[in-house]
PDB file of C-alpha atoms in Angstrom:
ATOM      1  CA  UNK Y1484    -117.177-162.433 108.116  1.00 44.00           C
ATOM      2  CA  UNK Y1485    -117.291-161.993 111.993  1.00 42.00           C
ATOM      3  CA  UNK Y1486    -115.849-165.201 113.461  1.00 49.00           C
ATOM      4  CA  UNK Y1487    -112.352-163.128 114.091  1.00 76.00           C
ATOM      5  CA  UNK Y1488    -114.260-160.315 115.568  1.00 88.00           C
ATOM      6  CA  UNK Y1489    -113.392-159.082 119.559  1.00 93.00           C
ATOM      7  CA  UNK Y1490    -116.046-159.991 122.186  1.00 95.00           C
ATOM      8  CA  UNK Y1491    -118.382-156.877 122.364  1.00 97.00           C
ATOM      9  CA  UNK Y1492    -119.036-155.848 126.038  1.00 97.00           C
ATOM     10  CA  UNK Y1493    -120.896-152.653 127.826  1.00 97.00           C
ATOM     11  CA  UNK Y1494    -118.221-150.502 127.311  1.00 97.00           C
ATOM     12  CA  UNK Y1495    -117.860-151.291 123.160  1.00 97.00           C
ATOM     13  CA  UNK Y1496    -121.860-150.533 122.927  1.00 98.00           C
ATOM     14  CA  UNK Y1497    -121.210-147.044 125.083  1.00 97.00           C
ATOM     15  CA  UNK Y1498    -118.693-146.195 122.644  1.00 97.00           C
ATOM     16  CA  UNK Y1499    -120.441-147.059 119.634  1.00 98.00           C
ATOM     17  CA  UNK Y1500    -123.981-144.698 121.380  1.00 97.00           C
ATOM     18  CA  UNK Y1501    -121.465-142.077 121.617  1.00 96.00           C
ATOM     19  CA  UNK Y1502    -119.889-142.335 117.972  1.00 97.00           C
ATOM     20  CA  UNK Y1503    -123.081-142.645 116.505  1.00 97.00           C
ATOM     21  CA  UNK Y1504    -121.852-146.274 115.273  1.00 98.00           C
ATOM     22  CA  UNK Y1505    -125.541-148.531 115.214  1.00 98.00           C
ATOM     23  CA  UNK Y1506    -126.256-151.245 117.318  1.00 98.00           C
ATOM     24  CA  UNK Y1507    -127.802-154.390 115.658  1.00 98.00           C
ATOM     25  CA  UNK Y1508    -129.946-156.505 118.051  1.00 98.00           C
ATOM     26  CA  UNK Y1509    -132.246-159.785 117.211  1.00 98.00           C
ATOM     27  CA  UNK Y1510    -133.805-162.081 119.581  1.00 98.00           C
ATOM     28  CA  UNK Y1511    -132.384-165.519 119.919  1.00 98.00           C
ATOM     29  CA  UNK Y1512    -133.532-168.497 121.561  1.00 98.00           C
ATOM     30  CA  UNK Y1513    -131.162-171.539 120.807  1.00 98.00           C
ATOM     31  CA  UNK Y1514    -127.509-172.063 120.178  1.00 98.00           C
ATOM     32  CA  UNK Y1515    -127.754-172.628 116.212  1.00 98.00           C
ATOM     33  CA  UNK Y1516    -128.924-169.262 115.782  1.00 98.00           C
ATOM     34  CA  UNK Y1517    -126.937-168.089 117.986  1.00 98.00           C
ATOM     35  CA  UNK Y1518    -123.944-169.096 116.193  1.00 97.00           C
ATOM     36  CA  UNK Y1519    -125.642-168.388 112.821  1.00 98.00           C
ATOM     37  CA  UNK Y1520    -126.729-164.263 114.198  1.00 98.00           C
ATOM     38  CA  UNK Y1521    -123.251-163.968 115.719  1.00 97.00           C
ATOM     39  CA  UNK Y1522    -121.027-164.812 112.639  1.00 96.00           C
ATOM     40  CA  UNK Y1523    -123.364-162.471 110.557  1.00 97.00           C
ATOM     41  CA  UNK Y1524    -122.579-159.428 112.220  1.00 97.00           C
ATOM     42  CA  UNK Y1525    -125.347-159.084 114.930  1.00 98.00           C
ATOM     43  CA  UNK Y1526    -123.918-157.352 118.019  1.00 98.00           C
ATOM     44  CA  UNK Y1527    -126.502-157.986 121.025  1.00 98.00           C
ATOM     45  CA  UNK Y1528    -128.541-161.344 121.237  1.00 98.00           C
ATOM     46  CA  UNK Y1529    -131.628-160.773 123.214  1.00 98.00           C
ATOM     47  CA  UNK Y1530    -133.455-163.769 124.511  1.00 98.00           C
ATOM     48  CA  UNK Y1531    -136.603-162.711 124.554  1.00 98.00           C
ATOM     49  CA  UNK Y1532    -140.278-163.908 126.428  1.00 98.00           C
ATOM     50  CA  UNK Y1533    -141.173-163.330 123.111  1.00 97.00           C
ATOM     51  CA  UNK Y1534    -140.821-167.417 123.313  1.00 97.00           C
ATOM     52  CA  UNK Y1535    -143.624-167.316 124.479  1.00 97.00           C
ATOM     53  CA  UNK Y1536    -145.013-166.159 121.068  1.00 94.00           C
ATOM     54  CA  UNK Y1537    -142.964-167.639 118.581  1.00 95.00           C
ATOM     55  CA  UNK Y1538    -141.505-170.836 119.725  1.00 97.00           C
ATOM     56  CA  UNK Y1539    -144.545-171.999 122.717  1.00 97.00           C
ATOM     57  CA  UNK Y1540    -147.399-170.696 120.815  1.00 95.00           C
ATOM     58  CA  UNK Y1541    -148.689-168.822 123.556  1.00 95.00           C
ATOM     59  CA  UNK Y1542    -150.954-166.088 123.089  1.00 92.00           C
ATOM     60  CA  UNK Y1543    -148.596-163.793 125.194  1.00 94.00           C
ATOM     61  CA  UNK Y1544    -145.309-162.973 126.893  1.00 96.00           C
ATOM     62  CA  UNK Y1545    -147.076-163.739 130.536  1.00 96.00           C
ATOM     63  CA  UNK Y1546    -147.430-167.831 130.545  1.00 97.00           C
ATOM     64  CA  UNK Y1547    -142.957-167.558 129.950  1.00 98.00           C
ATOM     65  CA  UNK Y1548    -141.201-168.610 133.414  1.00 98.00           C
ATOM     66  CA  UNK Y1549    -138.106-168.084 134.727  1.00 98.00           C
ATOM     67  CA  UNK Y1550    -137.156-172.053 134.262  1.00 98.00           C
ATOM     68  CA  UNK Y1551    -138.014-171.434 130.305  1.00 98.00           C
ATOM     69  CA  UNK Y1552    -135.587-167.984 130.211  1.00 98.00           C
ATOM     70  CA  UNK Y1553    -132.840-169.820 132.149  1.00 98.00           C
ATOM     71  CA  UNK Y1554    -132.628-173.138 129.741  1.00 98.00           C
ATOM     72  CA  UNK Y1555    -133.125-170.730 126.597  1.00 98.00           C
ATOM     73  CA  UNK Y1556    -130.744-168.468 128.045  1.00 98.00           C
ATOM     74  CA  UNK Y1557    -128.081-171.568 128.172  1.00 98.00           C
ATOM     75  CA  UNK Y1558    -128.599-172.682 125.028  1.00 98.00           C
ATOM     76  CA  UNK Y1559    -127.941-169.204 123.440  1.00 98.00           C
ATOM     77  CA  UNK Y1560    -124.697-168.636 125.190  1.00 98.00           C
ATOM     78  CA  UNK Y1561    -123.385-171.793 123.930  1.00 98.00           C
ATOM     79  CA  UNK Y1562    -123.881-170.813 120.430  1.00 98.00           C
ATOM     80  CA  UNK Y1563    -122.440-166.651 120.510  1.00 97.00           C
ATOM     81  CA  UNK Y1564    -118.625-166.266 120.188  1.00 95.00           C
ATOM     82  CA  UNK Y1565    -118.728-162.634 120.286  1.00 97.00           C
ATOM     83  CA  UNK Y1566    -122.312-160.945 120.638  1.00 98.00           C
ATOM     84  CA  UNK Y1567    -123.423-159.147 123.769  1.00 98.00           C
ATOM     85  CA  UNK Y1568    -125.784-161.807 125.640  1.00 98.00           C
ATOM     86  CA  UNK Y1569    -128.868-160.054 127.098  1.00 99.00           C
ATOM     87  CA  UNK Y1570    -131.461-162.080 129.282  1.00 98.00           C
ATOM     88  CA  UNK Y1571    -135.304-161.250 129.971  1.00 98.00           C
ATOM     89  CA  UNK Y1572    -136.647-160.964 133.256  1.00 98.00           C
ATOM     90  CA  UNK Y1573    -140.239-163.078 132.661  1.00 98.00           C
ATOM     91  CA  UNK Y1574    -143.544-161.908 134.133  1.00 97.00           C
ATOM     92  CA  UNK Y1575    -143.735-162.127 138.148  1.00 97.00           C
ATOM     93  CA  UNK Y1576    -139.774-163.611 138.168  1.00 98.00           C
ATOM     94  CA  UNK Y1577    -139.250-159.414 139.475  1.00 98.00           C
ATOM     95  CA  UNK Y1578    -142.119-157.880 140.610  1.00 97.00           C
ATOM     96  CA  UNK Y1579    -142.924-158.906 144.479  1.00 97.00           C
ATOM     97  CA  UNK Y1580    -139.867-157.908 145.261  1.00 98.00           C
ATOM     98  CA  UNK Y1581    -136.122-156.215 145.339  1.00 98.00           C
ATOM     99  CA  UNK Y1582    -134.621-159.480 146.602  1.00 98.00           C
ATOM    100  CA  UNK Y1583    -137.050-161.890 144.116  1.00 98.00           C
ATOM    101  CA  UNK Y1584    -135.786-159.646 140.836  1.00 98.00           C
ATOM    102  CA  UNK Y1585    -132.178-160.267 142.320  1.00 98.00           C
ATOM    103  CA  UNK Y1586    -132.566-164.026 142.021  1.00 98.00           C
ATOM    104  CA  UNK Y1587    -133.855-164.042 138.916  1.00 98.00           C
ATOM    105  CA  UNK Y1588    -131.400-161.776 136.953  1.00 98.00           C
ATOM    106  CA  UNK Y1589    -128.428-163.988 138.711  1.00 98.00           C
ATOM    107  CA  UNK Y1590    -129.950-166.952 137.725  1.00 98.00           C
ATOM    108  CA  UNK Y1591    -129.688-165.605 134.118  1.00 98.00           C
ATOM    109  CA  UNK Y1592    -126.428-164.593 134.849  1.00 98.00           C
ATOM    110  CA  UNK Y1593    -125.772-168.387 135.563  1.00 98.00           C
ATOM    111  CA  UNK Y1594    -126.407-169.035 132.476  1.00 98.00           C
ATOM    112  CA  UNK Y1595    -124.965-167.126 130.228  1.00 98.00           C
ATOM    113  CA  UNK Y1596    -126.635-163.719 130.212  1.00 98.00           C
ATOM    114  CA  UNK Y1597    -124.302-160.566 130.538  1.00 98.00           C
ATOM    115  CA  UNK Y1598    -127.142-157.987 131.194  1.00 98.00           C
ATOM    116  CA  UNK Y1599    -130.830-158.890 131.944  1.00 98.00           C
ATOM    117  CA  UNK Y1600    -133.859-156.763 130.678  1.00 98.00           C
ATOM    118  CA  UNK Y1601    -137.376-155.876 132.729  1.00 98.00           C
ATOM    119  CA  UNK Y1602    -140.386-154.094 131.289  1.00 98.00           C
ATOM    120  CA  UNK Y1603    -141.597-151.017 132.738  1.00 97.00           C
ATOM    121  CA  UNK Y1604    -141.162-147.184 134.894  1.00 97.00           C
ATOM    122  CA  UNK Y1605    -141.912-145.756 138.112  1.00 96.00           C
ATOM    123  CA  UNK Y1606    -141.617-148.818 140.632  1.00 97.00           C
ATOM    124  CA  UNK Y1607    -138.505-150.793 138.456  1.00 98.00           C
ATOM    125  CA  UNK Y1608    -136.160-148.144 139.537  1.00 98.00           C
ATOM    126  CA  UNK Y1609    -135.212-148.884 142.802  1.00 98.00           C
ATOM    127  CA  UNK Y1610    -134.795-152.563 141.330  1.00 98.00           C
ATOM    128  CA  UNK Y1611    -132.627-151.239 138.875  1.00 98.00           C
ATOM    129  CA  UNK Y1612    -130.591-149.632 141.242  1.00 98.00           C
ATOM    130  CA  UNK Y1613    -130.951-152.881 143.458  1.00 98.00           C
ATOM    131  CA  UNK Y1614    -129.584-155.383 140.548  1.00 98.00           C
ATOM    132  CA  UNK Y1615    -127.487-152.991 139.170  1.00 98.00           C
ATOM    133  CA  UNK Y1616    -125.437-151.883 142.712  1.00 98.00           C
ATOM    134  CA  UNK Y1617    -124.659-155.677 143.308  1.00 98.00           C
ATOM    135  CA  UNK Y1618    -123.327-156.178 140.041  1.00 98.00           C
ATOM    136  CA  UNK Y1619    -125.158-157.157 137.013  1.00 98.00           C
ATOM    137  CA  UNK Y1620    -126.042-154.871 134.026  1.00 98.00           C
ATOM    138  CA  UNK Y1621    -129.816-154.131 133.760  1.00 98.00           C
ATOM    139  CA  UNK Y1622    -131.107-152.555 130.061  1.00 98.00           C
ATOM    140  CA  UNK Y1623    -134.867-151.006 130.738  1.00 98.00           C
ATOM    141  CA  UNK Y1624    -137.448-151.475 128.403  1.00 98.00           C
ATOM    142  CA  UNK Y1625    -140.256-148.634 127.984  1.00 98.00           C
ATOM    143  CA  UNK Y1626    -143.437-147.563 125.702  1.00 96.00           C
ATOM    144  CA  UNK Y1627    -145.107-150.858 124.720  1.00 94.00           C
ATOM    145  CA  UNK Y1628    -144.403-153.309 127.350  1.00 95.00           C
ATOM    146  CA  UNK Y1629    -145.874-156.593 126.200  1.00 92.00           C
ATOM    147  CA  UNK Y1630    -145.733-158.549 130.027  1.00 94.00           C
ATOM    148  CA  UNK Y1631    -148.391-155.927 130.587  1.00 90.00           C
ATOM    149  CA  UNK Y1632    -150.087-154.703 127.729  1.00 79.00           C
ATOM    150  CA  UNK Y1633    -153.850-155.297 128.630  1.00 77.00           C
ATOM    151  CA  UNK Y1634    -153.094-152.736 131.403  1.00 72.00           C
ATOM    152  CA  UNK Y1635    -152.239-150.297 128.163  1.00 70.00           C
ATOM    153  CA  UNK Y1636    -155.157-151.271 126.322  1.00 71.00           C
ATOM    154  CA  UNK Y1637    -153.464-153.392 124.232  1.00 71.00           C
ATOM    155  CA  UNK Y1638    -150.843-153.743 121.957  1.00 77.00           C
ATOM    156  CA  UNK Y1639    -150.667-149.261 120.490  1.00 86.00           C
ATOM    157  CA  UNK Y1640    -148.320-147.006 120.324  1.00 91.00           C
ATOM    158  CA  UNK Y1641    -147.641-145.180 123.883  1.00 93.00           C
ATOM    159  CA  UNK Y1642    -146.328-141.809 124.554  1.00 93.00           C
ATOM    160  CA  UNK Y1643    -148.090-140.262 121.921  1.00 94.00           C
ATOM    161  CA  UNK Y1644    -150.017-137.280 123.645  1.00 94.00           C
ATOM    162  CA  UNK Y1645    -147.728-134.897 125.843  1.00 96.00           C
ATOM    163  CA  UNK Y1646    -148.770-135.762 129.024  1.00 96.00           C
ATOM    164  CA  UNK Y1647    -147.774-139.374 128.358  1.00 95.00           C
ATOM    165  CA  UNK Y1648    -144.704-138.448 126.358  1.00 97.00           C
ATOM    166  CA  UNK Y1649    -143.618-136.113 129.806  1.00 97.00           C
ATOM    167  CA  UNK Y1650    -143.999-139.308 132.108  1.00 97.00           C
ATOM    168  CA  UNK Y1651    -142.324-141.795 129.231  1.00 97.00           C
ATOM    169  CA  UNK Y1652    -139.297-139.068 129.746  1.00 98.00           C
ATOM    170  CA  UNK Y1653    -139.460-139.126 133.189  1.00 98.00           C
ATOM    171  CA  UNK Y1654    -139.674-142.796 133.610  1.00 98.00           C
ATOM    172  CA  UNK Y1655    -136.607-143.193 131.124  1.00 98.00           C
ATOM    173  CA  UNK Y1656    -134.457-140.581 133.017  1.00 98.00           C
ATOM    174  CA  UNK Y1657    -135.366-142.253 136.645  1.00 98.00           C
ATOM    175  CA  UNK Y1658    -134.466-145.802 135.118  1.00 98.00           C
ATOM    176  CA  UNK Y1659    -130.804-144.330 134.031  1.00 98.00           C
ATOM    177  CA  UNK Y1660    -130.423-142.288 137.256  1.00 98.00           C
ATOM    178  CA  UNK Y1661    -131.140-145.671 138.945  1.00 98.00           C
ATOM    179  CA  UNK Y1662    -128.284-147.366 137.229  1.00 98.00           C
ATOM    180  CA  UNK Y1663    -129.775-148.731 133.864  1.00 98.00           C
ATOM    181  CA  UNK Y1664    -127.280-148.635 130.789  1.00 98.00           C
ATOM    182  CA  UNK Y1665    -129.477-149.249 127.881  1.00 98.00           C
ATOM    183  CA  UNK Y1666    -133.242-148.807 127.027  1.00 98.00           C
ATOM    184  CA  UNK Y1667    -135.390-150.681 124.884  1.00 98.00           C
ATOM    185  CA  UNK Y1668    -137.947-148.375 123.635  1.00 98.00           C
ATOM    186  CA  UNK Y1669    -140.513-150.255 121.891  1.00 97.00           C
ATOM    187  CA  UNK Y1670    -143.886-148.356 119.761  1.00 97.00           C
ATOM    188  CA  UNK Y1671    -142.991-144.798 120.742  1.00 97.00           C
ATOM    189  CA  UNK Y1672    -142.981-142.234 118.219  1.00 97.00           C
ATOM    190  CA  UNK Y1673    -140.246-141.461 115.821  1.00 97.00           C
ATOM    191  CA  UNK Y1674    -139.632-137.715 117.553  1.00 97.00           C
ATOM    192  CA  UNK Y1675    -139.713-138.757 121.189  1.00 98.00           C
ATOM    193  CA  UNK Y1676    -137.468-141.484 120.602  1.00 98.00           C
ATOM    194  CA  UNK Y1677    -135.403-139.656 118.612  1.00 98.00           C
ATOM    195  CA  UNK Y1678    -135.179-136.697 121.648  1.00 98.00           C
ATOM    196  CA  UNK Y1679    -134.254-139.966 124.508  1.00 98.00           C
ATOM    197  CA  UNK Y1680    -131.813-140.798 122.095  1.00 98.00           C
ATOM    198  CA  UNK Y1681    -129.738-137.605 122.537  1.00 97.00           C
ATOM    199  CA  UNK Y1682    -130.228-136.912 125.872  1.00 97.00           C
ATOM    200  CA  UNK Y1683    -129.647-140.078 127.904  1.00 97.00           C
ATOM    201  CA  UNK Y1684    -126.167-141.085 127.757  1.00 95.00           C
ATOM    202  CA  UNK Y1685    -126.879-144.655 127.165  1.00 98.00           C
ATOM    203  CA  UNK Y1686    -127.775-146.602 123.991  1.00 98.00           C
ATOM    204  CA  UNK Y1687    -131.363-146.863 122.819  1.00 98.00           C
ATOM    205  CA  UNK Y1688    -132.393-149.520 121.112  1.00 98.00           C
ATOM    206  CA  UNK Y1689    -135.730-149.402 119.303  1.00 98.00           C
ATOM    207  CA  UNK Y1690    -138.425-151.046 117.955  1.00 98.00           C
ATOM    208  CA  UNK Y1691    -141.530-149.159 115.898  1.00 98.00           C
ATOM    209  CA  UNK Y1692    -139.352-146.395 117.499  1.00 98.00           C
ATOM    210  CA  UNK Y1693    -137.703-144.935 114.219  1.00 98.00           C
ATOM    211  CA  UNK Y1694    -134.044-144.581 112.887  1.00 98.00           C
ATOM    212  CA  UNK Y1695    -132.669-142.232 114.996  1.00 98.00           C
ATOM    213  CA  UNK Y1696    -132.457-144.199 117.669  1.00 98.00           C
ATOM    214  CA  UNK Y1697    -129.067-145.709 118.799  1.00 98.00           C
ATOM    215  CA  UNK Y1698    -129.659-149.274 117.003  1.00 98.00           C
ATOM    216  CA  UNK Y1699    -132.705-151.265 116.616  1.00 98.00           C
ATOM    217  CA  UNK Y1700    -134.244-155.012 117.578  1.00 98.00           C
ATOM    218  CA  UNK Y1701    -136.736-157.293 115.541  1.00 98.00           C
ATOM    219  CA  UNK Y1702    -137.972-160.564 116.816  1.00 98.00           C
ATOM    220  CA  UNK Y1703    -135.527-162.750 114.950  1.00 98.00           C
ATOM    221  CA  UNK Y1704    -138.878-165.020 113.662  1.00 97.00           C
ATOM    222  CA  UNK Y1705    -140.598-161.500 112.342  1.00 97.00           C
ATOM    223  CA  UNK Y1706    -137.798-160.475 110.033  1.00 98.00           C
ATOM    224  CA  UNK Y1707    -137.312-163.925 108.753  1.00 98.00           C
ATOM    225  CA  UNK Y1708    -141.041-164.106 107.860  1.00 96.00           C
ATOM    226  CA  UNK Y1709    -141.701-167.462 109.865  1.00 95.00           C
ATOM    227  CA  UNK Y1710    -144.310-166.256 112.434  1.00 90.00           C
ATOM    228  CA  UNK Y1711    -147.698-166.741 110.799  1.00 88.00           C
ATOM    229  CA  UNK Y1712    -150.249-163.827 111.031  1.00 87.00           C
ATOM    230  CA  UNK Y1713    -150.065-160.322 110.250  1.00 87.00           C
ATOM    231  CA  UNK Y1714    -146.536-158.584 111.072  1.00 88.00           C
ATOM    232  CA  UNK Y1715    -146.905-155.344 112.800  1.00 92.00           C
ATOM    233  CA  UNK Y1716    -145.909-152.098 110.915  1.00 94.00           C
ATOM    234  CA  UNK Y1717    -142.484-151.874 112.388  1.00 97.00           C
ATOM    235  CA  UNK Y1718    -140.938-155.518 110.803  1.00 97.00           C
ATOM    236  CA  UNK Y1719    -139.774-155.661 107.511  1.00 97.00           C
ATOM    237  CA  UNK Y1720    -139.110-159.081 105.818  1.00 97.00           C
ATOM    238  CA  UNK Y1721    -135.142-159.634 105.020  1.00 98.00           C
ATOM    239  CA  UNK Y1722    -135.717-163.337 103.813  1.00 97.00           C
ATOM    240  CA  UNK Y1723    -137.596-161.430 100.828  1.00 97.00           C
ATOM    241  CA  UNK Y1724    -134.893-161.266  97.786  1.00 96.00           C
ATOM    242  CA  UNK Y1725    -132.067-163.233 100.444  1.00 97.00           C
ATOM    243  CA  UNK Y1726    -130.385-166.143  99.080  1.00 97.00           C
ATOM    244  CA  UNK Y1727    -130.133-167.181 103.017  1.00 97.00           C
ATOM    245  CA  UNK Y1728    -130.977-167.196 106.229  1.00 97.00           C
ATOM    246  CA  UNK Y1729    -127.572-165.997 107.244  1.00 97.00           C
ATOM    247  CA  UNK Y1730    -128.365-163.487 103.705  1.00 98.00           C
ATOM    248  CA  UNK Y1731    -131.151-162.137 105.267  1.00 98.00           C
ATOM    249  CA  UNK Y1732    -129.652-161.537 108.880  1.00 98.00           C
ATOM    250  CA  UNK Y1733    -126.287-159.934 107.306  1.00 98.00           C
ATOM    251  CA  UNK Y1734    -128.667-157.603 105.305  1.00 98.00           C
ATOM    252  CA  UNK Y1735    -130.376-156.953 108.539  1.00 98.00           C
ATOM    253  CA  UNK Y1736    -127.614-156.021 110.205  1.00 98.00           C
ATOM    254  CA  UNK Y1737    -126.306-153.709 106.793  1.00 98.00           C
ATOM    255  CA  UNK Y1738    -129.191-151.919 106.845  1.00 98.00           C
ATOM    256  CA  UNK Y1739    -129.726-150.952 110.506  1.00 98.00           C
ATOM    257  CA  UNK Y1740    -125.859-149.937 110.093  1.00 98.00           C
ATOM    258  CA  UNK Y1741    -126.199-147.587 106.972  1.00 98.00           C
ATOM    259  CA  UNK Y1742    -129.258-146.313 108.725  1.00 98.00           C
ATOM    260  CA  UNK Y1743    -131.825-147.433 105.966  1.00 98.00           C
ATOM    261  CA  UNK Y1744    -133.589-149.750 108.205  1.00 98.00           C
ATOM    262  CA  UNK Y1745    -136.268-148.371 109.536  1.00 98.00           C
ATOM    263  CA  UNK Y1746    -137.700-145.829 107.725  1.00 97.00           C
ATOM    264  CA  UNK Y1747    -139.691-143.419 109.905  1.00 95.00           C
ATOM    265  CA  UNK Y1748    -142.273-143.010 107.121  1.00 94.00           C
ATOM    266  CA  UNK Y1749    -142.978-146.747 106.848  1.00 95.00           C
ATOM    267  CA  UNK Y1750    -142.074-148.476 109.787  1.00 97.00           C
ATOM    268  CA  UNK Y1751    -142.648-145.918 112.117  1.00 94.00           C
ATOM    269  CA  UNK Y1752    -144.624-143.596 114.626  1.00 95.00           C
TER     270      UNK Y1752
END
């Protein structure tokens, strides 16, 4: 279905932000999937700490080095043909400093990534605007940040009063200002997503962050109903009714398309 399709860089997902066109994004973590996500449609490839989670059994995002995101990062950009190829920066692989996030965002660069992601406002923008002026593509990722979730009492919904929906916006517009061209905004509601969305000027891809924003993201285990436990409100099951793995993912990426995945009412905020 895809195998013919052009590579999809920065520019393609600006364009498609601006048209209105929806971005599909899964996590990925090896090249079989890779290959199997790209040919069904998927246009960014996220290699997520959610490792961690779903293929260490960790408890967290935290125990994920940089040595795991670089050799998952490898294996993923030997399996894509086409997708965009975006990196995570693991816990304390950017935090002591500017030049210490540099290093690790070029090491994913070394292997494969085109844009690497970091968790969290206020003190990531001048490392934004440190990555990002030498170079390499940084998307932001805002609301629930799982490196650091005890810190937000957990794993809830953030900017739900308006004080912390006025500092979420803040954060958000610093992050772009500082050179970041996409945001992940992850358990924020529906309406405040929905109002970044609009006003940015880059692409916003959510998660438990409702429909209107530019495209949307699912741990690729979650929404094929492999990780054991209970599923937070925001994933839906495609292998349910899919004659395929590759069935499920193209009906992933059909529905976040036509806009009838998510529904604000029942996977949202």
């Amino acid at each position: 279905m895809t195998s013919e399709r052009k590579p999809i860089g920065l520019h393609r997902l600006l364009e498609m932000h601006a048209s209105g066109e929806k971005i599909a994004m899964l996590t990925c973590y090896d090249a079989a999937f890779a290959s199997v996500l790209d040919e069904a449609g998927v246009d960014v490839l996220l290699v997520g700490d959610s490792l961690g989670n779903v293929l260490q059994g960790q408890t967290s995002t935290v125990p994920v080095s940089l040595e795991d995101m670089v050799y998952h990062t490898r294996c993923v950009a030997r399996g894509r043909k086409s997708a965009w190829l975006i990196g995570d920066l693991p816990f304390d692989s950017y935090q002591a400093s500017k030049e210490e996030a540099w290093k690790s965002a070029a090491a994913l660069v070394k292997a494969g990534a085109h844009m690497v992601k970091l968790e969290g406002g206020g003190w990531t923008a001048p490392v934004v605007r440190f990555i990002t002026e030498r170079g390499i593509p940084v998307c932001a990722h805002l609301g629930l940040t799982p490196q650091t979730a005890t810190a937000l009492g957990g794993y809830k919904v953030q900017g739900r009063d308006e004080a912390a929906a006025a500092l979420l916006k803040q954060q958000a517009q610093e992050l772009v200002e500082a050179g970041a061209q996409m945001l992940v905004l992850e358990m924020v509601p529906s309406a405040l997503a929905a109002e970044l969305t609009r006003t940015l000027g880059v692409p916003v891809i959510g998660i438990g962050a409702g429909v209107a924003c530019s495209g949307q993201v699912l741990v690729l285990h979650d929404m094929l109903d492999v990780t054991p436990g209970r599923r937070p409100r925001f994933v839906k099951n495609f292998m349910q009714g899919a004659a395929s793995v590759q069935d499920a993912v193209r009906r992933y990426v059909g529905e976040v398309k036509a806009k009838t995945f998510p529904q604000d009412d029942v996977h949202g905020y």
